[in-house]
Coordinates of C-alpha atoms and ligand atoms in Angstrom, one line a residue:
X8 CA -16.5 -20.2 -34.4
X9 CA -19.6 -21.2 -32.7
X10 CA -21.6 -19.1 -30.8
X11 CA -23.5 -20.1 -27.5
X12 CA -25.6 -18.4 -25.0
X13 CA -26.6 -19.2 -21.8
X14 CA -28.5 -17.8 -18.5
X15 CA -26.3 -16.9 -15.8
X16 CA -27.2 -14.9 -12.9
X17 CA -30.5 -12.4 -12.5
X18 CA -31.3 -14.0 -15.6
X19 CA -28.7 -12.5 -18.1
X20 CA -28.5 -14.2 -20.7
X21 CA -24.4 -14.7 -21.6
X22 CA -23.3 -15.0 -25.3
X23 CA -19.6 -16.7 -25.4
X24 CA -17.9 -17.5 -29.3
X25 CA -15.7 -19.9 -28.6
X26 CA -13.5 -21.5 -31.4
X27 CA -10.7 -24.2 -31.5
X28 CA -9.8 -27.6 -28.8
X29 CA -7.7 -27.8 -26.0
X30 CA -6.8 -25.8 -23.0
X31 CA -9.2 -23.4 -22.0
X32 CA -8.1 -19.5 -22.4
X33 CA -11.0 -17.6 -22.1
X34 CA -10.6 -13.9 -23.4
X35 CA -12.3 -10.6 -21.7
X36 CA -12.9 -7.8 -23.5
X37 CA -12.5 -4.1 -22.8
X38 CA -14.9 -1.0 -22.3
X39 CA -17.2 -0.3 -24.6
X40 CA -16.0 -3.3 -26.8
X41 CA -17.6 -7.0 -26.4
X42 CA -16.0 -10.3 -28.2
X43 CA -14.9 -8.8 -31.8
X44 CA -12.1 -7.4 -30.4
X45 CA -10.6 -10.2 -30.0
X46 CA -10.9 -11.8 -33.4
X47 CA -7.6 -12.3 -34.3
X48 CA -7.0 -14.4 -31.3
X49 CA -10.4 -16.4 -31.9
X50 CA -8.6 -17.0 -35.5
X51 CA -4.9 -18.1 -34.6
X52 CA -4.7 -18.9 -30.9
X53 CA -7.8 -21.4 -31.7
X54 CA -5.0 -23.5 -33.3
X55 CA -3.5 -24.1 -30.2
X56 CA -6.2 -23.8 -27.5
X57 CA -9.7 -24.0 -26.7
X58 CA -10.5 -19.7 -27.0
X59 CA -13.7 -18.5 -25.1
X60 CA -14.5 -15.0 -25.8
X61 CA -17.8 -13.6 -24.2
X62 CA -19.8 -10.8 -23.6
X63 CA -20.0 -9.4 -20.8
X64 CA -23.5 -8.2 -19.3
X65 CA -24.6 -5.1 -21.1
X66 CA -22.3 -5.7 -24.5
X67 CA -22.7 -6.9 -27.9
X68 CA -25.9 -10.3 -27.8
X69 CA -25.4 -10.4 -23.4
X70 CA -28.8 -9.1 -21.9
X71 CA -28.8 -7.0 -19.0
X72 CA -31.9 -7.5 -17.1
X73 CA -31.1 -5.5 -14.1
X74 CA -28.8 -2.6 -13.8
X75 CA -26.5 -2.0 -10.6
X76 CA -24.0 -4.6 -11.0
X77 CA -20.7 -5.0 -9.9
X78 CA -17.2 -6.3 -10.9
X79 CA -17.5 -8.9 -8.6
X80 CA -20.9 -10.4 -10.2
X81 CA -18.5 -10.3 -13.6
X82 CA -16.0 -12.1 -12.2
X83 CA -18.7 -15.1 -11.4
X84 CA -20.6 -14.4 -14.5
X85 CA -16.9 -15.7 -15.8
X86 CA -16.9 -18.4 -13.5
X87 CA -20.3 -20.0 -14.8
X88 CA -18.6 -19.5 -18.5
X89 CA -15.9 -21.7 -16.8
X90 CA -18.3 -24.4 -15.7
X91 CA -20.3 -24.7 -19.2
X92 CA -17.5 -24.3 -21.0
X93 CA -14.0 -25.3 -19.8
X94 CA -14.8 -28.0 -16.7
X95 CA -11.7 -28.6 -14.9
X96 CA -8.8 -28.1 -16.4
X97 CA -6.8 -25.2 -15.6
X98 CA -7.5 -21.9 -17.1
X99 CA -5.6 -19.0 -18.6
X100 CA -7.7 -16.0 -18.2
X101 CA -6.8 -13.0 -20.2
X102 CA -8.7 -9.5 -19.5
X103 CA -7.9 -6.5 -21.4
X104 CA -8.6 -3.1 -19.3
X105 CA -12.1 -3.6 -17.7
X106 CA -11.6 -6.8 -18.5
X107 CA -8.4 -6.7 -16.7
X108 CA -10.6 -4.9 -13.8
X109 CA -12.9 -8.9 -13.9
X110 CA -9.7 -10.8 -14.5
X111 CA -7.9 -9.7 -10.9
X112 CA -11.2 -10.0 -9.6
X113 CA -12.0 -13.1 -11.0
X114 CA -8.3 -13.7 -9.1
X115 CA -9.3 -13.0 -5.9
X116 CA -12.5 -15.6 -5.6
X117 CA -11.4 -18.0 -8.0
X118 CA -7.9 -18.2 -8.0
X119 CA -7.7 -22.0 -7.0
X120 CA -9.1 -22.7 -10.7
X121 CA -5.9 -20.6 -12.7
X122 CA -3.2 -21.9 -14.2
X123 CA -2.2 -18.2 -15.0
X124 CA -3.3 -14.5 -16.2
X125 CA -2.9 -11.9 -18.8
X126 CA -3.2 -8.7 -18.1
X127 CA -3.6 -6.7 -21.0
X128 CA -3.7 -2.8 -21.3
X129 CA -5.2 -2.4 -17.7
X130 CA -4.4 -1.1 -14.5
X131 CA -4.4 -2.7 -10.8
X132 CA -5.2 0.4 -9.3
X133 CA -8.9 2.0 -8.0
X134 CA -10.3 5.0 -10.0
X135 CA -8.5 8.7 -9.3
X136 CA -11.2 11.5 -8.1
X137 CA -10.4 12.8 -11.6
X138 CA -11.4 9.3 -13.3
X139 CA -14.4 9.1 -11.2
X140 CA -15.6 12.6 -12.2
X141 CA -14.9 11.9 -15.9
X142 CA -17.0 8.6 -15.0
X143 CA -20.2 10.2 -14.4
X144 CA -19.6 12.9 -17.4
X145 CA -19.7 9.6 -19.4
X146 CA -22.7 8.8 -18.0
X147 CA -24.3 12.6 -18.2
X148 CA -23.4 12.7 -21.5
X149 CA -24.8 8.9 -22.8
X150 CA -28.3 10.2 -20.5
X151 CA -28.5 13.7 -22.3
X152 CA -27.5 13.2 -25.9
X153 CA -26.9 9.2 -26.2
X154 CA -24.4 6.4 -25.7
X155 CA -22.2 7.0 -29.3
X156 CA -22.1 11.0 -28.4
X157 CA -20.4 9.8 -25.3
X158 CA -18.3 6.9 -26.2
X159 CA -17.0 8.4 -29.7
X160 CA -14.3 10.9 -28.2
X161 CA -12.1 7.7 -27.0
X162 CA -11.5 6.3 -30.7
X163 CA -8.3 8.3 -30.3
X164 CA -7.1 6.5 -26.9
X165 CA -8.2 3.4 -28.2
X166 CA -6.3 3.3 -31.9
X167 CA -3.0 4.6 -32.8
X168 CA -3.7 8.0 -34.8
X169 CA -2.0 6.1 -37.8
X170 CA -5.0 4.0 -37.6
X171 CA -7.7 6.2 -36.4
X172 CA -6.4 8.3 -39.5
X173 CA -6.6 5.4 -42.2
X174 CA -10.0 4.3 -41.4
X175 CA -9.5 1.0 -42.4
X176 CA -11.2 -2.0 -41.5
X177 CA -9.5 -2.2 -38.2
X178 CA -11.2 1.2 -37.5
X179 CA -14.9 0.1 -38.9
X180 CA -14.5 -3.0 -36.8
X181 CA -13.9 -0.4 -33.5
X182 CA -16.2 2.6 -34.5
X183 CA -19.1 -0.4 -35.0
X184 CA -18.7 -1.8 -31.3
X185 CA -18.9 1.9 -30.2
X186 CA -22.1 2.4 -32.3
X187 CA -23.7 -1.3 -31.0
X188 CA -23.0 0.2 -26.9
X189 CA -26.3 0.6 -25.4
X190 CA -27.1 3.4 -23.3
X191 CA -27.9 0.9 -20.3
X192 CA -24.9 -0.6 -20.6
X193 CA -22.3 2.1 -21.1
X194 CA -24.5 3.4 -17.2
X195 CA -24.1 -0.3 -15.4
X196 CA -20.5 -0.4 -16.8
X197 CA -19.2 2.7 -15.8
X198 CA -20.9 2.9 -12.0
X199 CA -19.3 -0.8 -11.8
X200 CA -15.8 0.6 -12.7
X201 CA -16.1 3.5 -10.5
X202 CA -16.8 0.8 -7.4
X203 CA -13.7 -1.4 -8.9
X204 CA -11.2 -2.8 -6.2
X205 CA -8.0 -1.6 -5.8
X206 CA -5.1 -4.4 -6.2
X207 CA -1.7 -2.8 -5.9
X208 CA -1.6 -3.8 -2.2
X209 CA -2.8 -7.4 -3.8
X210 CA -0.4 -8.0 -7.1
X211 CA 2.5 -9.5 -4.6
X212 CA 0.0 -12.5 -3.5
X213 CA -0.4 -13.4 -7.1
X214 CA 1.8 -16.6 -7.3
X215 CA 0.9 -17.6 -10.4
X216 CA 2.5 -16.7 -14.3
X217 CA 1.2 -13.2 -15.0
X218 CA 1.9 -11.9 -18.9
X219 CA 1.5 -8.1 -18.9
X220 CA 1.0 -6.2 -22.1
X221 CA 0.4 -2.7 -23.1
X222 CA 0.9 -0.8 -26.2
X223 CA 3.4 2.2 -27.0
X224 CA 1.0 4.2 -27.2
X225 CA -1.5 3.8 -24.6
X226 CA -2.7 6.9 -22.4
X227 CA -5.1 4.9 -20.5
X228 CA -2.7 2.1 -19.2
X229 CA 0.9 3.4 -19.9
X230 CA 4.0 1.9 -20.4
X231 CA 5.7 3.2 -17.4
X232 CA 3.2 2.7 -15.0
X233 CA 2.4 -0.5 -16.3
X234 CA 5.9 -1.5 -16.1
X235 CA 6.3 -0.3 -12.6
X236 CA 3.6 -2.3 -11.1
X237 CA 3.8 -5.5 -12.8
X238 CA 7.4 -5.2 -12.0
X239 CA 5.8 -5.9 -8.1
X240 CA 4.4 -9.4 -9.3
X241 CA 6.4 -12.1 -8.0
X242 CA 6.2 -14.4 -11.2
X243 CA 4.8 -11.7 -13.9
X244 CA 6.6 -10.8 -17.0
X245 CA 5.9 -7.4 -19.2
X246 CA 6.1 -6.4 -22.6
X247 CA 5.2 -3.1 -24.8
X248 CA 3.9 -3.5 -28.1
X249 CA 5.4 -1.0 -30.8
X250 CA 3.1 1.1 -32.5
X251 CA 0.1 -0.2 -30.7
X252 CA -2.5 1.7 -28.5
X253 CA -4.9 0.4 -26.0
X254 CA -6.8 -2.3 -28.4
X255 CA -3.7 -4.1 -28.9
X256 CA -4.7 -7.4 -29.5
X257 CA -6.2 -5.9 -32.7
X258 CA -4.1 -3.5 -33.6
X259 CA -1.2 -5.7 -33.3
X260 CA -2.2 -9.2 -33.6
X261 CA 0.4 -11.0 -34.7
X262 CA 2.6 -9.7 -32.1
X263 CA -0.2 -9.9 -29.0
X264 CA -0.6 -13.4 -30.1
X265 CA 3.1 -14.8 -30.4
X266 CA 3.8 -13.0 -26.6
X267 CA 0.2 -14.8 -25.5
X268 CA 1.3 -18.4 -27.1
X269 CA 5.3 -17.8 -26.2
X270 CA 3.8 -17.1 -22.6
X271 CA 1.4 -20.0 -22.5
X272 CA 3.4 -22.5 -24.0
X273 CA 6.8 -22.8 -21.4
Ligands
MLT329 C1 -11.4 0.3 -21.0 O1 -10.8 -0.3 -22.5 O2 -12.2 -1.1 -20.7 C2 -11.8 1.4 -20.1 O3 -10.9 2.3 -20.7 C3 -11.5 1.1 -18.8 C4 -11.6 2.2 -17.8 O4 -12.4 2.9 -17.9 O5 -10.7 2.1 -17.0

């Protein structure tokens, strides 16, 4: 596994972890996570692909020079990553939850670069008024009490109850990512997600092969709602992983990797 950083828009240093050789597969993490959520994919899928896992602005080791970015800015950062590391090879782009919002925006802006899309534990619609209020409440909580206080209640949604109670390696890994999330990173990401585009009406226009995955116990991207929007994709397939919640690539790495490899090798 190699690590490198390069300068992207607005002087932000984007940190990228890379493993393997072959066709490029870029993996975009969720909130408030970083490239470590993809460790099992960096380890295993790298036997077949050039796996590229950036830390999005303000997460992991990537910097955040100015607050106030949009999901479109993150999609353009991904385009910088592609230009640096994937040249003109057809690109498979995979995003989990917030990473899925970025992947959809990347499709809108740079569709000709994509050979396939993987949308994991995510949703294409915009925020309801309740969701917008919850984002503002999280921002207020982070600014008053710190980021851990604000994000720690998410643990029960990110992992299944079994994983939360086991307090094993997986729990420690996710908890550490939450502890490492900065207040500035949290605020900027919540604001960017609040203003994201609603892609529901655009789904029938996604002509490339698209794999949709969620966890059986995912309350953020629930199976029933996910199956419904995935059915509208012209070349889509949807899988629900049993015994997983929101961070399926970490919770059920073997099944997640099997689905991705099967999809990409068709
Ligand atoms: C994530 O896992 O990335 C977040 O739950 C997405 C969101 O807050 O909408």
